[in-house]
Coordinates of C-alpha atoms in Angstrom, one line a residue:
X46 CA 67.4 31.2 37.7
X47 CA 68.7 27.9 39.0
X48 CA 66.4 24.9 39.5
X49 CA 66.1 25.5 43.2
X50 CA 62.7 25.9 44.8
X51 CA 61.5 29.4 44.4
X52 CA 57.7 29.2 44.4
X53 CA 55.3 30.7 45.1
X54 CA 56.3 33.5 42.8
X55 CA 54.6 35.7 40.2
X56 CA 55.3 37.4 36.9
X57 CA 53.6 40.1 34.8
X58 CA 52.3 39.4 31.3
X59 CA 51.6 42.3 29.0
X60 CA 50.8 42.3 25.3
X61 CA 50.5 44.5 22.2
X62 CA 51.9 47.9 23.3
X63 CA 51.8 48.2 19.4
X64 CA 53.0 51.8 19.0
X65 CA 51.1 53.3 16.2
X66 CA 47.9 51.3 16.1
X67 CA 45.6 53.8 17.9
X68 CA 46.1 56.5 15.3
X69 CA 45.9 54.0 12.5
X70 CA 42.7 52.5 13.8
X71 CA 41.2 55.9 14.5
X72 CA 41.9 57.2 10.9
X73 CA 40.9 53.9 9.4
X74 CA 44.2 53.3 7.7
X75 CA 45.9 50.4 9.4
X76 CA 48.6 50.3 6.7
X77 CA 50.0 53.8 6.8
X78 CA 48.1 55.6 9.5
X79 CA 50.6 54.9 12.2
X80 CA 52.6 58.1 12.2
X81 CA 51.7 59.1 15.8
X82 CA 52.0 57.0 19.0
X83 CA 52.1 59.5 21.8
X84 CA 49.1 57.8 23.5
X85 CA 50.8 54.4 23.4
X86 CA 54.0 55.9 24.9
X87 CA 52.0 57.2 27.8
X88 CA 50.3 53.8 28.3
X89 CA 53.6 51.9 28.2
X90 CA 55.1 54.4 30.7
X91 CA 52.1 53.8 33.0
X92 CA 52.6 50.0 32.7
X93 CA 56.3 50.3 33.6
X94 CA 55.6 52.6 36.5
X95 CA 52.9 50.3 37.9
X96 CA 55.3 47.3 37.6
X97 CA 58.1 49.2 39.3
X98 CA 55.9 49.9 42.3
X99 CA 55.0 46.3 43.0
X100 CA 56.2 44.7 46.2
X101 CA 57.3 41.9 46.2
X102 CA 58.8 42.3 42.8
X103 CA 57.7 40.1 39.9
X104 CA 60.3 37.5 38.7
X105 CA 60.0 39.0 35.1
X106 CA 57.8 41.0 32.8
X107 CA 56.9 39.3 29.5
X108 CA 55.6 41.2 26.5
X109 CA 53.6 38.8 24.3
X110 CA 54.2 40.4 20.9
X111 CA 53.2 43.3 18.7
X112 CA 55.7 45.5 20.3
X113 CA 55.0 48.1 17.6
X114 CA 52.5 48.5 14.8
X115 CA 54.7 49.3 11.8
X116 CA 55.2 46.1 9.7
X117 CA 58.8 45.2 8.5
X118 CA 59.9 47.8 6.0
X119 CA 57.3 50.4 7.0
X120 CA 58.1 54.0 7.4
X121 CA 57.8 54.6 11.2
X122 CA 59.0 51.3 12.4
X123 CA 62.5 52.3 13.6
X124 CA 61.2 55.3 15.5
X125 CA 58.5 53.2 17.1
X126 CA 61.0 50.6 18.2
X127 CA 63.3 53.2 19.6
X128 CA 60.5 54.9 21.5
X129 CA 59.4 51.6 23.0
X130 CA 63.0 50.8 24.1
X131 CA 63.3 54.2 25.7
X132 CA 60.2 53.5 27.8
X133 CA 61.2 49.9 28.7
X134 CA 64.7 51.0 29.8
X135 CA 63.1 52.4 32.9
X136 CA 61.9 49.1 34.1
X137 CA 63.4 48.2 37.5
X138 CA 66.9 46.7 36.9
X139 CA 65.9 43.6 38.9
X140 CA 63.0 42.7 36.7
X141 CA 64.1 40.9 33.5
X142 CA 62.2 41.7 30.3
X143 CA 61.1 38.8 28.1
X144 CA 60.0 39.5 24.5
X145 CA 57.8 37.5 22.3
X146 CA 57.5 38.1 18.5
X147 CA 54.2 39.1 17.0
X148 CA 52.9 39.4 13.5
X149 CA 53.6 43.1 13.4
X150 CA 57.2 42.5 14.6
X151 CA 58.1 40.0 12.0
X152 CA 55.3 40.2 9.4
X153 CA 52.2 38.1 8.8
X154 CA 54.4 35.9 6.5
X155 CA 57.8 36.1 8.1
X156 CA 61.1 35.6 6.2
X157 CA 64.5 34.8 7.4
X158 CA 65.4 38.5 7.0
X159 CA 62.4 39.8 9.1
X160 CA 63.2 37.3 11.8
X161 CA 66.9 38.1 11.8
X162 CA 66.0 41.7 12.1
X163 CA 63.7 41.1 15.1
X164 CA 66.4 39.0 16.8
X165 CA 68.9 41.8 16.4
X166 CA 66.5 44.2 18.1
X167 CA 64.8 42.1 20.7
X168 CA 66.6 38.8 21.2
X169 CA 65.8 35.3 20.0
X170 CA 62.4 34.6 18.5
X171 CA 62.2 31.3 20.5
X172 CA 63.9 30.2 23.7
X173 CA 63.4 28.6 27.1
X174 CA 64.2 29.5 30.7
X175 CA 63.7 28.3 34.2
X176 CA 62.4 30.1 37.3
X177 CA 62.6 27.8 40.3
X178 CA 61.2 24.4 39.2
X179 CA 59.0 26.0 36.5
X180 CA 60.0 25.7 32.8
X181 CA 59.0 28.5 30.4
X182 CA 59.0 28.4 26.6
X183 CA 58.8 31.4 24.3
X184 CA 57.6 30.4 20.8
X185 CA 57.4 32.2 17.5
X186 CA 53.7 31.7 16.6
X187 CA 54.1 33.3 13.1
X188 CA 55.9 30.1 12.1
X189 CA 52.6 28.2 12.8
X190 CA 50.5 30.9 11.1
X191 CA 52.4 31.1 7.8
X192 CA 55.9 29.7 7.3
X193 CA 55.6 29.6 3.5
X194 CA 58.7 31.9 3.0
X195 CA 60.8 30.2 5.7
X196 CA 59.8 26.5 6.0
X197 CA 63.3 25.6 7.3
X198 CA 62.9 28.0 10.2
X199 CA 59.5 26.4 11.2
X200 CA 61.2 23.0 11.0
X201 CA 64.0 24.2 13.2
X202 CA 61.6 25.5 15.9
X203 CA 59.7 22.2 15.8
X204 CA 62.8 20.1 16.3
X205 CA 64.0 22.5 19.1
X206 CA 60.6 22.4 20.8
X207 CA 60.5 18.6 20.9
X208 CA 64.0 18.6 22.4
X209 CA 62.9 21.1 25.0
X210 CA 59.8 19.1 26.0
X211 CA 62.0 16.0 26.4
X212 CA 64.3 18.0 28.7
X213 CA 61.3 19.2 30.7
X214 CA 60.1 15.7 31.1
X215 CA 63.5 14.4 32.2
X216 CA 63.8 17.1 34.9
X217 CA 60.2 16.5 36.1
X218 CA 59.6 20.2 36.3
X219 CA 56.7 21.6 38.4
X220 CA 54.9 23.3 35.6
X221 CA 55.5 24.1 31.9
X222 CA 54.2 27.5 30.7
X223 CA 54.2 28.7 27.1
X224 CA 54.2 32.3 25.7
X225 CA 53.3 33.0 22.1
X226 CA 51.6 35.9 20.3
X227 CA 48.8 34.3 18.5
X228 CA 46.4 32.2 20.7
X229 CA 45.8 28.6 19.8
X230 CA 42.1 29.5 20.2
X231 CA 40.1 32.3 21.7
X232 CA 37.3 30.5 23.6
X233 CA 36.8 26.9 22.4
X234 CA 39.4 24.4 21.1
X235 CA 37.3 23.6 18.0
X236 CA 36.2 27.1 17.1
X237 CA 36.5 28.2 13.4
X238 CA 39.8 29.6 12.2
X239 CA 40.1 33.3 11.7
X240 CA 42.7 36.1 11.9
X241 CA 42.9 35.9 15.7
X242 CA 43.6 32.2 16.2
X243 CA 45.6 29.3 14.5
X244 CA 44.4 27.2 11.7
X245 CA 42.5 24.1 13.0
X246 CA 44.8 21.3 11.9
X247 CA 47.9 23.2 13.1
X248 CA 46.1 24.0 16.3
X249 CA 45.0 20.4 17.0
X250 CA 48.6 19.1 16.5
X251 CA 50.0 21.7 18.9
X252 CA 47.3 21.2 21.5
X253 CA 47.9 17.5 21.5
X254 CA 51.6 17.9 21.8
X255 CA 51.2 20.4 24.6
X256 CA 48.7 18.2 26.4
X257 CA 51.0 15.1 26.2
X258 CA 53.9 17.2 27.5
X259 CA 51.9 18.3 30.5
X260 CA 52.0 22.0 29.6
X261 CA 49.7 23.8 32.1
X262 CA 49.1 27.1 30.3
X263 CA 49.6 29.1 27.2
X264 CA 49.6 32.9 27.5
X265 CA 49.0 35.0 24.4
X266 CA 48.0 38.5 23.1
X267 CA 47.0 39.5 19.6
X268 CA 43.3 39.7 20.2
X269 CA 43.3 43.1 22.0
X270 CA 40.6 41.7 24.3
X271 CA 40.6 39.3 27.2
X272 CA 39.5 35.7 26.3
X273 CA 40.4 32.1 26.9
X274 CA 39.4 28.6 27.5
X275 CA 40.8 25.1 28.0
X276 CA 41.7 21.9 26.2
X277 CA 42.1 18.7 28.3
X278 CA 43.7 20.5 31.3
X279 CA 45.7 23.0 29.1
X280 CA 44.6 26.5 29.9
X281 CA 44.6 29.1 27.0
X282 CA 44.9 32.6 28.4
X283 CA 44.4 35.5 26.0
X284 CA 45.3 38.9 27.5
X285 CA 44.1 42.3 26.3
X286 CA 46.5 45.0 25.2
X287 CA 48.6 47.6 26.9
X288 CA 47.9 49.6 23.8
X289 CA 44.8 49.9 21.5
X290 CA 41.6 48.1 22.8
X291 CA 39.4 46.4 20.2
X292 CA 36.8 45.3 22.7
X293 CA 35.3 46.3 26.1
X294 CA 38.5 45.8 28.1
X295 CA 40.8 48.5 29.6
X296 CA 44.5 49.0 28.9
X297 CA 46.1 46.5 31.3
X298 CA 48.5 43.8 32.5
X299 CA 48.0 40.3 33.8
X300 CA 49.4 39.2 37.2
X301 CA 50.3 35.5 37.2
X302 CA 50.9 33.7 40.4
X303 CA 52.7 30.3 40.3
X304 CA 52.3 28.1 43.3
X305 CA 53.3 24.5 43.9
X306 CA 50.1 23.2 42.6
X307 CA 48.6 25.8 40.4
X308 CA 48.7 28.9 38.2
X309 CA 46.4 31.7 39.2
X310 CA 46.1 34.9 37.2
X311 CA 44.1 38.1 37.1
X312 CA 44.0 41.0 34.6
X313 CA 44.3 44.5 36.1
X314 CA 43.7 47.8 34.4
X315 CA 46.8 50.0 34.4
X316 CA 44.9 52.4 36.7
X317 CA 44.0 49.7 39.1
X318 CA 47.4 48.2 39.3
X319 CA 49.2 51.5 39.7
X320 CA 46.8 52.8 42.3
X321 CA 46.1 49.7 44.4
X322 CA 48.7 47.1 43.5
X323 CA 48.0 43.4 43.7
X324 CA 44.9 42.3 45.7
X325 CA 45.2 40.7 49.1
X326 CA 44.1 37.2 48.0
X327 CA 47.0 36.9 45.5
X328 CA 49.5 38.5 48.0
X329 CA 48.4 35.9 50.6
X330 CA 49.2 33.1 48.1
X331 CA 52.6 34.6 47.5
X332 CA 53.3 34.8 51.2
X333 CA 52.6 31.1 51.8
X334 CA 55.7 28.9 52.0
X335 CA 55.0 25.6 50.5

């Protein structure tokens, strides 16, 4: 969209449709147990149907990684990708899809080849776009997790990110919002490093950079549960999955409303969103002309 004033507006964030994980998790074989994903197809269809019913329409639908479960080179991967594409094709033509790469999409230790392959299927692994006066950045968080097999690609993303943040500053955008698969942290900025967040020194450097740039929020998935916290005014939002749940949450989507002064969001179960739509409080915010 152009840089004209278009807020308030809203978008939908989903994460981890991860075709194949439910069966793999159920049989206790997360490496090769992903030979069925009928359940995930149904959930992804339900997500698309819920989004298509919304009025007014969201500006876009972003999927924050782990589109499928099969790692690069695994047996069912191509079929999983094709089945997900077949579901997503039914998204309303007026609602753009934004894809973010996750560890299952490009591997825990990505290579130039796995990233190229992802880009051929889903588009660039990092890019930026504007909606109204709001600047959005999609990042490849695997490059922060483990870039040992493609250090030059991490360096390229870093250089690009610094350039983008300089552009954002020059244009004095209303808000800057980041999408990446792996959260910076789950609850507290100084929590210990584990599989679900970024290593502490890497995290600290990114948080400082984002804080200095005035980034308001980072939206992630990966955890298959809802979580989040904040660091010096930067909100870290971790959304649960469309697919397999690893905690107490329900399959769902996050509705994110962007107004002149703030970003307000709420996680809805798929059932709730498809039967009731967006609650009145958020609709009222959208109706306000700033």
